[in-house]
Short mmCIF file of C-alpha atoms and ligand atoms in Angstrom, two decimals:
data_model
loop_
_atom_site.label_atom_id
_atom_site.label_comp_id
_atom_site.label_asym_id
_atom_site.label_seq_id
_atom_site.Cartn_x
_atom_site.Cartn_y
_atom_site.Cartn_z
CA UNK A 1010 -95.76 -6.24 11.49
CA UNK A 1011 -96.87 -9.46 9.79
CA UNK A 1012 -95.00 -11.00 6.90
CA UNK A 1013 -96.99 -13.86 5.40
CA UNK A 1014 -96.92 -16.39 8.18
CA UNK A 1015 -94.70 -14.36 10.55
CA UNK A 1016 -95.83 -12.50 13.63
CA UNK A 1017 -93.26 -9.88 14.59
CA UNK A 1018 -93.79 -7.92 17.80
CA UNK A 1019 -93.18 -4.20 18.43
CA UNK A 1020 -89.61 -3.07 19.06
CA UNK A 1021 -88.65 -3.22 22.73
CA UNK A 1022 -91.17 -5.95 23.57
CA UNK A 1023 -90.36 -7.74 26.83
CA UNK A 1024 -89.95 -11.52 26.69
CA UNK A 1025 -89.44 -13.66 29.76
CA UNK A 1026 -90.93 -15.88 32.42
CA UNK A 1027 -92.30 -15.49 35.95
CA UNK A 1028 -91.92 -17.11 39.35
CA UNK A 1029 -93.16 -16.44 42.89
CA UNK A 1030 -91.09 -16.66 46.07
CA UNK A 1031 -93.01 -19.31 48.00
CA UNK A 1032 -93.27 -21.51 44.93
CA UNK A 1033 -89.56 -21.68 44.13
CA UNK A 1034 -87.33 -20.22 46.84
CA UNK A 1035 -87.55 -22.95 49.45
CA UNK A 1036 -87.38 -22.72 53.27
CA UNK A 1037 -90.02 -20.05 53.70
CA UNK A 1038 -91.79 -19.69 57.04
CA UNK A 1039 -95.19 -18.08 56.59
CA UNK A 1040 -98.90 -18.81 56.91
CA UNK A 1041 -98.76 -21.18 53.92
CA UNK A 1042 -95.77 -23.21 55.08
CA UNK A 1043 -97.46 -23.67 58.47
CA UNK A 1044 -100.78 -24.59 56.92
CA UNK A 1045 -99.17 -27.15 54.59
CA UNK A 1046 -97.92 -29.11 57.61
CA UNK A 1047 -101.03 -28.72 59.75
CA UNK A 1048 -102.84 -31.87 60.84
CA UNK A 1049 -106.15 -30.42 59.59
CA UNK A 1050 -104.79 -30.09 56.09
CA UNK A 1051 -103.01 -33.46 56.02
CA UNK A 1052 -106.12 -35.18 57.35
CA UNK A 1053 -108.14 -33.69 54.52
CA UNK A 1054 -105.59 -34.85 51.94
CA UNK A 1055 -105.57 -38.35 53.47
CA UNK A 1056 -109.34 -38.47 53.26
CA UNK A 1057 -109.19 -37.69 49.55
CA UNK A 1058 -106.45 -40.36 49.20
CA UNK A 1059 -104.16 -37.70 47.75
CA UNK A 1060 -101.30 -38.54 50.09
CA UNK A 1061 -101.45 -42.14 48.85
CA UNK A 1062 -101.39 -40.91 45.29
CA UNK A 1063 -98.70 -38.23 45.42
CA UNK A 1064 -96.92 -38.71 48.76
CA UNK A 1065 -96.85 -36.26 51.66
CA UNK A 1066 -93.76 -34.41 50.35
CA UNK A 1067 -95.74 -33.34 47.30
CA UNK A 1068 -97.84 -31.07 49.49
CA UNK A 1069 -95.07 -29.46 51.54
CA UNK A 1070 -93.15 -26.63 49.89
CA UNK A 1071 -89.92 -27.38 51.84
CA UNK A 1072 -86.83 -26.75 49.73
CA UNK A 1073 -88.93 -26.18 46.59
CA UNK A 1074 -86.48 -25.48 43.75
CA UNK A 1075 -84.00 -23.82 46.13
CA UNK A 1076 -84.13 -20.72 43.97
CA UNK A 1077 -83.24 -18.67 47.06
CA UNK A 1078 -79.65 -19.93 46.65
CA UNK A 1079 -79.69 -20.60 42.91
CA UNK A 1080 -81.25 -17.40 41.60
CA UNK A 1081 -78.08 -16.37 39.79
CA UNK A 1082 -77.81 -19.65 37.88
CA UNK A 1083 -81.52 -19.53 37.11
CA UNK A 1084 -81.18 -16.03 35.68
CA UNK A 1085 -78.17 -17.17 33.66
CA UNK A 1086 -80.37 -19.86 32.16
CA UNK A 1087 -83.08 -17.29 31.43
CA UNK A 1088 -80.49 -15.21 29.60
CA UNK A 1089 -79.36 -18.26 27.61
CA UNK A 1090 -83.01 -18.78 26.79
CA UNK A 1091 -83.11 -15.37 25.09
CA UNK A 1092 -85.21 -13.63 27.77
CA UNK A 1093 -84.88 -9.89 28.31
CA UNK A 1094 -87.25 -9.67 31.31
CA UNK A 1095 -88.14 -11.60 34.42
CA UNK A 1096 -90.85 -11.50 37.06
CA UNK A 1097 -90.37 -12.71 40.63
CA UNK A 1098 -91.79 -11.83 44.03
CA UNK A 1099 -90.43 -10.62 47.34
CA UNK A 1100 -91.20 -12.81 50.35
CA UNK A 1101 -92.81 -10.62 53.00
CA UNK A 1102 -92.15 -13.14 55.78
CA UNK A 1103 -88.40 -12.98 55.16
CA UNK A 1104 -88.29 -9.20 54.97
CA UNK A 1105 -90.52 -8.45 57.98
CA UNK A 1106 -90.41 -11.60 60.11
CA UNK A 1107 -91.59 -9.66 63.17
CA UNK A 1108 -93.99 -6.78 63.24
CA UNK A 1109 -92.20 -3.60 62.18
CA UNK A 1110 -88.75 -5.26 62.28
CA UNK A 1111 -87.16 -5.45 58.88
CA UNK A 1112 -84.37 -7.89 58.20
CA UNK A 1113 -81.57 -6.01 56.43
CA UNK A 1114 -79.87 -9.21 55.26
CA UNK A 1115 -83.00 -10.31 53.48
CA UNK A 1116 -83.41 -6.92 51.85
CA UNK A 1117 -79.79 -7.23 50.76
CA UNK A 1118 -80.65 -10.65 49.35
CA UNK A 1119 -83.28 -9.14 47.08
CA UNK A 1120 -80.84 -6.39 46.10
CA UNK A 1121 -78.54 -9.18 44.96
CA UNK A 1122 -81.40 -10.87 43.09
CA UNK A 1123 -82.19 -7.66 41.23
CA UNK A 1124 -78.55 -6.99 40.45
CA UNK A 1125 -78.22 -10.51 39.06
CA UNK A 1126 -81.30 -10.00 36.89
CA UNK A 1127 -79.84 -6.77 35.50
CA UNK A 1128 -76.39 -8.33 34.96
CA UNK A 1129 -78.09 -11.04 32.94
CA UNK A 1130 -79.91 -8.46 30.83
CA UNK A 1131 -83.32 -9.10 32.41
CA UNK A 1132 -85.70 -6.22 33.18
CA UNK A 1133 -87.12 -7.04 36.63
CA UNK A 1134 -90.87 -6.97 37.20
CA UNK A 1135 -91.03 -7.18 40.98
CA UNK A 1136 -94.15 -8.47 42.72
CA UNK A 1137 -94.40 -7.12 46.24
CA UNK A 1138 -96.96 -9.66 47.47
CA UNK A 1139 -97.70 -13.07 45.94
CA UNK A 1140 -100.01 -14.61 48.58
CA UNK A 1141 -98.28 -15.86 51.75
CA UNK A 1142 -98.08 -13.51 54.74
CA UNK A 1143 -95.78 -13.48 57.80
CA UNK A 1144 -97.00 -15.40 60.83
CA UNK A 1145 -97.39 -12.29 62.99
CA UNK A 1146 -99.77 -10.88 60.38
CA UNK A 1147 -101.74 -14.10 60.20
CA UNK A 1148 -102.14 -13.85 63.98
CA UNK A 1149 -103.49 -10.33 63.61
CA UNK A 1150 -106.23 -11.50 61.27
CA UNK A 1151 -104.38 -11.33 57.96
CA UNK A 1152 -106.19 -9.65 55.08
CA UNK A 1153 -109.41 -9.49 57.08
CA UNK A 1154 -107.85 -6.95 59.40
CA UNK A 1155 -108.75 -3.34 58.68
CA UNK A 1156 -105.12 -2.45 59.45
CA UNK A 1157 -103.82 -4.51 56.55
CA UNK A 1158 -103.58 -1.62 54.03
CA UNK A 1159 -101.43 0.24 56.57
CA UNK A 1160 -99.15 -2.78 57.16
CA UNK A 1161 -98.85 -3.36 53.44
CA UNK A 1162 -97.99 0.29 52.75
CA UNK A 1163 -95.29 0.21 55.46
CA UNK A 1164 -93.76 -2.96 53.97
CA UNK A 1165 -93.96 -1.46 50.45
CA UNK A 1166 -92.29 1.73 51.70
CA UNK A 1167 -89.38 -0.24 53.14
CA UNK A 1168 -88.75 -2.45 50.08
CA UNK A 1169 -89.27 0.24 47.48
CA UNK A 1170 -86.94 2.62 49.34
CA UNK A 1171 -84.25 -0.07 49.30
CA UNK A 1172 -84.76 -1.41 45.79
CA UNK A 1173 -86.22 1.34 43.62
CA UNK A 1174 -82.97 2.56 42.06
CA UNK A 1175 -82.81 -0.71 40.09
CA UNK A 1176 -86.53 -1.42 39.57
CA UNK A 1177 -88.90 0.30 37.19
CA UNK A 1178 -91.87 -2.11 37.19
CA UNK A 1179 -93.67 -2.85 40.45
CA UNK A 1180 -96.57 -5.28 40.78
CA UNK A 1181 -98.17 -4.62 44.13
CA UNK A 1182 -100.53 -7.65 44.34
CA UNK A 1183 -100.81 -10.94 42.54
CA UNK A 1184 -104.31 -12.00 41.47
CA UNK A 1185 -106.33 -10.45 44.29
CA UNK A 1186 -109.48 -12.00 42.78
CA UNK A 1187 -108.12 -15.55 43.07
CA UNK A 1188 -106.59 -15.16 46.50
CA UNK A 1189 -109.70 -13.70 48.11
CA UNK A 1190 -111.99 -16.31 46.55
CA UNK A 1191 -109.84 -19.39 47.24
CA UNK A 1192 -108.98 -18.41 50.80
CA UNK A 1193 -112.20 -16.77 52.02
CA UNK A 1194 -115.06 -17.97 49.82
CA UNK A 1195 -114.27 -21.44 48.50
CA UNK A 1196 -112.23 -22.37 51.57
CA UNK A 1197 -109.49 -24.24 49.69
CA UNK A 1198 -106.47 -22.23 50.81
CA UNK A 1199 -105.41 -20.86 54.18
CA UNK A 1200 -107.20 -19.71 56.29
CA UNK A 1201 -109.85 -21.93 54.61
CA UNK A 1202 -112.88 -19.75 55.22
CA UNK A 1203 -116.18 -20.01 53.41
CA UNK A 1204 -117.56 -16.70 54.42
CA UNK A 1205 -118.94 -14.18 51.88
CA UNK A 1206 -118.61 -11.26 54.24
CA UNK A 1207 -114.96 -12.08 55.01
CA UNK A 1208 -114.42 -12.45 51.25
CA UNK A 1209 -115.78 -8.97 50.54
CA UNK A 1210 -113.82 -7.48 53.41
CA UNK A 1211 -110.57 -9.00 52.11
CA UNK A 1212 -111.35 -7.94 48.55
CA UNK A 1213 -111.82 -4.34 49.61
CA UNK A 1214 -108.78 -4.37 51.88
CA UNK A 1215 -106.75 -5.50 48.88
CA UNK A 1216 -108.06 -2.54 46.87
CA UNK A 1217 -107.17 -0.15 49.69
CA UNK A 1218 -103.75 -1.77 50.13
CA UNK A 1219 -102.94 -1.35 46.45
CA UNK A 1220 -103.95 2.31 46.45
CA UNK A 1221 -101.97 3.01 49.64
CA UNK A 1222 -98.90 1.29 48.19
CA UNK A 1223 -99.33 3.15 44.90
CA UNK A 1224 -99.01 6.50 46.68
CA UNK A 1225 -96.02 5.28 48.68
CA UNK A 1226 -94.19 4.02 45.59
CA UNK A 1227 -94.89 7.20 43.59
CA UNK A 1228 -93.58 9.33 46.44
CA UNK A 1229 -90.33 7.37 46.57
CA UNK A 1230 -89.95 6.80 42.86
CA UNK A 1231 -92.13 9.08 40.69
CA UNK A 1232 -91.00 7.39 37.49
CA UNK A 1233 -91.96 3.90 38.73
CA UNK A 1234 -94.53 1.97 36.70
CA UNK A 1235 -97.09 0.36 38.99
CA UNK A 1236 -99.82 -2.21 38.45
CA UNK A 1237 -101.32 -5.42 39.76
CA UNK A 1238 -101.28 -8.87 38.16
CA UNK A 1239 -104.96 -9.33 37.41
CA UNK A 1240 -106.33 -12.83 36.78
CA UNK A 1241 -108.75 -12.28 33.90
CA UNK A 1242 -110.79 -15.07 32.37
CA UNK A 1243 -112.59 -15.32 29.07
CA UNK A 1244 -116.30 -15.77 29.77
CA UNK A 1245 -118.03 -16.68 26.56
CA UNK A 1246 -121.81 -16.70 26.32
CA UNK A 1247 -123.42 -19.32 24.11
CA UNK A 1248 -124.77 -17.39 21.17
CA UNK A 1249 -128.45 -18.02 21.65
CA UNK A 1250 -128.51 -18.17 25.41
CA UNK A 1251 -130.07 -15.09 27.03
CA UNK A 1252 -129.13 -16.25 30.53
CA UNK A 1253 -125.63 -17.04 29.25
CA UNK A 1254 -125.25 -13.38 28.28
CA UNK A 1255 -126.50 -12.25 31.67
CA UNK A 1256 -124.05 -14.57 33.46
CA UNK A 1257 -121.23 -13.39 31.23
CA UNK A 1258 -122.03 -9.73 31.95
CA UNK A 1259 -122.10 -10.31 35.71
CA UNK A 1260 -118.93 -12.45 35.68
CA UNK A 1261 -117.07 -9.89 33.57
CA UNK A 1262 -118.23 -7.04 35.77
CA UNK A 1263 -117.22 -8.61 39.04
CA UNK A 1264 -114.31 -10.91 38.22
CA UNK A 1265 -112.58 -9.17 35.34
CA UNK A 1266 -113.26 -5.46 35.75
CA UNK A 1267 -114.34 -4.51 39.26
CA UNK A 1268 -110.92 -4.50 40.92
CA UNK A 1269 -109.19 -2.89 37.92
CA UNK A 1270 -111.96 -0.29 37.71
CA UNK A 1271 -111.59 0.65 41.38
CA UNK A 1272 -107.86 1.19 40.99
CA UNK A 1273 -108.10 2.72 37.50
CA UNK A 1274 -106.59 6.04 38.57
CA UNK A 1275 -103.86 4.35 40.55
CA UNK A 1276 -102.13 2.14 38.00
CA UNK A 1277 -99.69 2.81 35.20
CA UNK A 1278 -100.12 -0.54 33.48
CA UNK A 1279 -102.20 -3.66 33.66
CA UNK A 1280 -100.49 -6.95 34.45
CA UNK A 1281 -102.52 -9.76 32.94
CA UNK A 1282 -102.42 -13.34 34.17
CA UNK A 1283 -104.53 -15.42 31.83
CA UNK A 1284 -105.40 -19.11 32.03
CA UNK A 1285 -109.14 -19.80 31.77
CA UNK A 1286 -111.95 -19.89 29.27
CA UNK A 1287 -115.53 -20.58 30.42
CA UNK A 1288 -118.43 -21.14 28.16
CA UNK A 1289 -121.64 -19.87 29.75
CA UNK A 1290 -125.04 -21.17 28.90
CA UNK A 1291 -127.56 -21.13 31.69
CA UNK A 1292 -124.50 -21.73 33.82
CA UNK A 1293 -120.84 -22.90 33.44
CA UNK A 1294 -120.63 -25.26 30.47
CA UNK A 1295 -117.64 -27.22 29.21
CA UNK A 1296 -116.88 -27.01 25.54
CA UNK A 1297 -116.86 -30.30 23.71
CA UNK A 1298 -113.54 -31.80 22.49
CA UNK A 1299 -111.48 -29.61 24.74
CA UNK A 1300 -107.67 -29.88 24.82
CA UNK A 1301 -106.62 -30.15 28.46
CA UNK A 1302 -103.48 -29.56 30.51
CA UNK A 1303 -102.21 -32.06 33.10
CA UNK A 1304 -104.40 -30.22 35.63
CA UNK A 1305 -107.47 -30.70 33.43
CA UNK A 1306 -107.61 -27.00 32.58
CA UNK A 1307 -108.83 -26.22 29.09
CA UNK A 1308 -106.15 -25.00 26.69
CA UNK A 1309 -107.82 -22.47 24.43
CA UNK A 1310 -105.32 -19.96 22.98
CA UNK A 1311 -108.13 -17.99 21.28
CA UNK A 1312 -109.12 -16.67 24.70
CA UNK A 1313 -106.03 -14.52 24.96
CA UNK A 1314 -107.19 -12.22 22.18
CA UNK A 1315 -110.63 -11.74 23.75
CA UNK A 1316 -109.24 -10.96 27.17
CA UNK A 1317 -106.76 -8.47 25.73
CA UNK A 1318 -109.40 -6.74 23.58
CA UNK A 1319 -111.59 -6.40 26.68
CA UNK A 1320 -108.78 -4.69 28.59
CA UNK A 1321 -108.44 -2.00 25.93
CA UNK A 1322 -111.15 -0.03 27.77
CA UNK A 1323 -108.66 0.93 30.51
CA UNK A 1324 -106.36 2.67 28.03
CA UNK A 1325 -103.18 1.47 29.76
CA UNK A 1326 -100.20 -0.51 28.53
CA UNK A 1327 -100.57 -4.22 29.19
CA UNK A 1328 -97.87 -6.67 30.22
CA UNK A 1329 -98.85 -10.34 30.20
CA UNK A 1330 -97.40 -11.26 33.55
CA UNK A 1331 -98.47 -14.96 33.47
CA UNK A 1332 -99.76 -17.47 30.97
CA UNK A 1333 -98.86 -21.13 30.76
CA UNK A 1334 -99.85 -24.70 31.48
CA UNK A 1335 -99.01 -27.78 33.50
CA UNK A 1336 -97.52 -30.15 30.93
CA UNK A 1337 -94.93 -32.53 32.30
CA UNK A 1338 -94.21 -34.19 28.96
CA UNK A 1339 -93.95 -30.81 27.18
CA UNK A 1340 -96.28 -32.20 24.56
CA UNK A 1341 -98.70 -29.30 24.31
CA UNK A 1342 -96.59 -26.38 25.53
CA UNK A 1343 -94.86 -25.62 22.18
CA UNK A 1344 -98.20 -25.50 20.36
CA UNK A 1345 -99.81 -23.53 23.17
CA UNK A 1346 -97.09 -20.87 23.25
CA UNK A 1347 -97.11 -20.36 19.48
CA UNK A 1348 -100.89 -20.24 19.17
CA UNK A 1349 -101.24 -17.90 22.14
CA UNK A 1350 -98.62 -15.53 20.79
CA UNK A 1351 -100.43 -15.37 17.45
CA UNK A 1352 -103.48 -14.14 19.39
CA UNK A 1353 -101.41 -11.60 21.30
CA UNK A 1354 -100.09 -10.37 17.99
CA UNK A 1355 -103.58 -10.07 16.57
CA UNK A 1356 -104.70 -8.04 19.58
CA UNK A 1357 -101.75 -5.69 19.05
CA UNK A 1358 -102.73 -5.31 15.40
CA UNK A 1359 -106.19 -4.42 16.62
CA UNK A 1360 -104.85 -1.60 18.73
CA UNK A 1361 -104.19 -3.17 22.13
CA UNK A 1362 -101.01 -1.79 23.66
CA UNK A 1363 -99.35 -5.05 24.77
CA UNK A 1364 -95.71 -4.56 25.71
CA UNK A 1365 -94.52 -7.88 27.13
CA UNK A 1366 -95.16 -11.58 27.60
CA UNK A 1367 -93.91 -13.41 30.69
CA UNK A 1368 -94.57 -17.12 30.56
CA UNK A 1369 -95.61 -19.02 33.67
CA UNK A 1370 -93.23 -20.36 34.67
CA UNK A 1371 -89.47 -20.14 34.42
CA UNK A 1372 -89.10 -23.22 36.63
CA UNK A 1373 -91.18 -26.12 37.81
CA UNK A 1374 -92.58 -25.03 41.16
CA UNK A 1375 -94.88 -25.61 44.10
CA UNK A 1376 -98.40 -25.23 42.73
CA UNK A 1377 -100.20 -24.17 45.96
CA UNK A 1378 -103.02 -26.60 46.86
CA UNK A 1379 -101.93 -29.22 44.31
CA UNK A 1380 -98.29 -29.21 45.39
CA UNK A 1381 -95.32 -30.16 43.21
CA UNK A 1382 -96.78 -32.60 40.71
CA UNK A 1383 -98.10 -30.07 38.13
CA UNK A 1384 -95.14 -29.05 36.01
CA UNK A 1385 -95.39 -25.50 34.69
CA UNK A 1386 -91.69 -24.85 33.98
CA UNK A 1387 -89.90 -24.00 30.78
CA UNK A 1388 -87.11 -25.48 32.88
CA UNK A 1389 -87.66 -28.90 34.40
CA UNK A 1390 -86.50 -29.32 37.99
CA UNK A 1391 -85.43 -32.68 39.40
CA UNK A 1392 -86.56 -32.26 43.01
CA UNK A 1393 -84.13 -34.92 44.27
CA UNK A 1394 -80.96 -33.41 42.83
CA UNK A 1395 -82.32 -29.90 42.10
CA UNK A 1396 -80.78 -30.23 38.67
CA UNK A 1397 -82.30 -28.00 35.99
CA UNK A 1398 -82.95 -28.97 32.37
CA UNK A 1399 -84.53 -26.90 29.62
CA UNK A 1400 -87.62 -28.46 28.16
CA UNK A 1401 -87.89 -28.50 24.32
CA UNK A 1402 -90.39 -25.63 24.51
CA UNK A 1403 -87.71 -23.50 26.23
CA UNK A 1404 -85.62 -23.81 23.06
CA UNK A 1405 -88.56 -22.91 20.88
CA UNK A 1406 -89.41 -19.95 23.13
CA UNK A 1407 -85.76 -18.82 23.02
CA UNK A 1408 -85.95 -18.58 19.25
CA UNK A 1409 -89.17 -16.59 19.55
CA UNK A 1410 -87.57 -14.18 22.04
CA UNK A 1411 -84.46 -13.74 19.91
CA UNK A 1412 -86.49 -13.13 16.74
CA UNK A 1413 -88.95 -10.89 18.59
CA UNK A 1414 -91.81 -13.01 17.32
CA UNK A 1415 -92.98 -16.15 15.63
CA UNK A 1416 -91.47 -16.41 12.16
CA UNK A 1417 -92.23 -18.74 9.29
CA UNK A 1418 -88.70 -20.14 9.42
CA UNK A 1419 -89.13 -20.89 13.15
CA UNK A 1420 -92.43 -22.65 12.54
CA UNK A 1421 -90.65 -24.80 9.97
CA UNK A 1422 -87.71 -25.52 12.29
CA UNK A 1423 -89.97 -26.69 15.12
CA UNK A 1424 -92.71 -28.28 13.06
CA UNK A 1425 -92.17 -31.64 14.79
CA UNK A 1426 -93.01 -30.08 18.15
CA UNK A 1427 -96.08 -28.17 16.98
O1 IFM B 1501 -98.95 -20.97 40.14
C1 IFM B 1501 -99.92 -20.01 39.95
C2 IFM B 1501 -99.40 -18.62 40.29
O2 IFM B 1501 -98.90 -18.55 41.57
C3 IFM B 1501 -100.51 -17.61 40.17
N1 IFM B 1501 -101.17 -17.71 38.90
C4 IFM B 1501 -101.58 -19.02 38.43
C5 IFM B 1501 -100.41 -19.99 38.53
C6 IFM B 1501 -100.86 -21.38 38.04
O3 IFM B 1501 -101.92 -21.83 38.80
#
């Protein structure tokens, strides 16, 4: 429904924000935490003078936001912020610290997390794997191992058996496209490989792992809704560029649709993580006069509509499981949220079945290779005191959540921020 300048979303729409265990919990012991402290990694950062610039602590996840102990307070804040949904991940290395040995206390911990989400009126979207793996798995070859789908299905079996009575939405894998490329092709993330054949092996193991977990989850909980969080980008070909159109077609085929196509019969919804827009001419081309985030990523809300329209082909409900920006001063976030939501609304009007929007992120967090300095949170975290403070955009977003959309009156109220 659209009244003049208002953009009201369908009844029952989910509003919230996302996090991931390693980025906010603190005190995790996994392949990432070990890699962060490794001499090889620190040497590389020293060479790039990044330690001088940001300090060594920036690159070590350590206590992070201590969400492991503060989850209840963080959910209370999410409730105050008008959210009715939340997305977070389970930390595999806590739950299965040794091969085949599951830690009941840690499973209980996640039961408590889910109960707290429900008590605070938040529908939990639970990610089973958001990148790090336990050390024993790393030592067995990690995602390159052909046994990985089996290990993943066993882990999924254990957690879903314990948690399914309170969880309806399961996200098996976060951004398999990004993980496989950064870790096995570009060599930026652990285990820092630049090996196309390892990349393809990992990619296909991730497909198999999802399908295996899908069957496991459906057996335990037939009514469960299962998907992945897919990182889809908007590739835009320059109008008159023939090669641009070829590059766009190939990029769309491989990056945006291949994984989703392979699991098409084994997903109940599509989780969309959306951040990037790429203009393609004879190759990657930056648009002129771009608005950038603190990380130098282009902020182009129009992209959201294109990416959503493209996903219509799968005929599944879509939940936006991530979308956001690094913006420490919260200067661009209010504008970005409002403009993006207008595009989501337009996609819905054009027949795309979008059922939720989860902003990235609830809290400032540990941004993988870059560390702590990029600030993605609706809630600002002071890493010295661990104090939390809502950014102005959190207030704006609360009003959107409570009104189930962007209204004219809200645009007027926040006009100084927009
Ligand atoms: O922080 C990440 C998240 O873990 C996965 N999606 C993109 C975010 C921002 O880079």
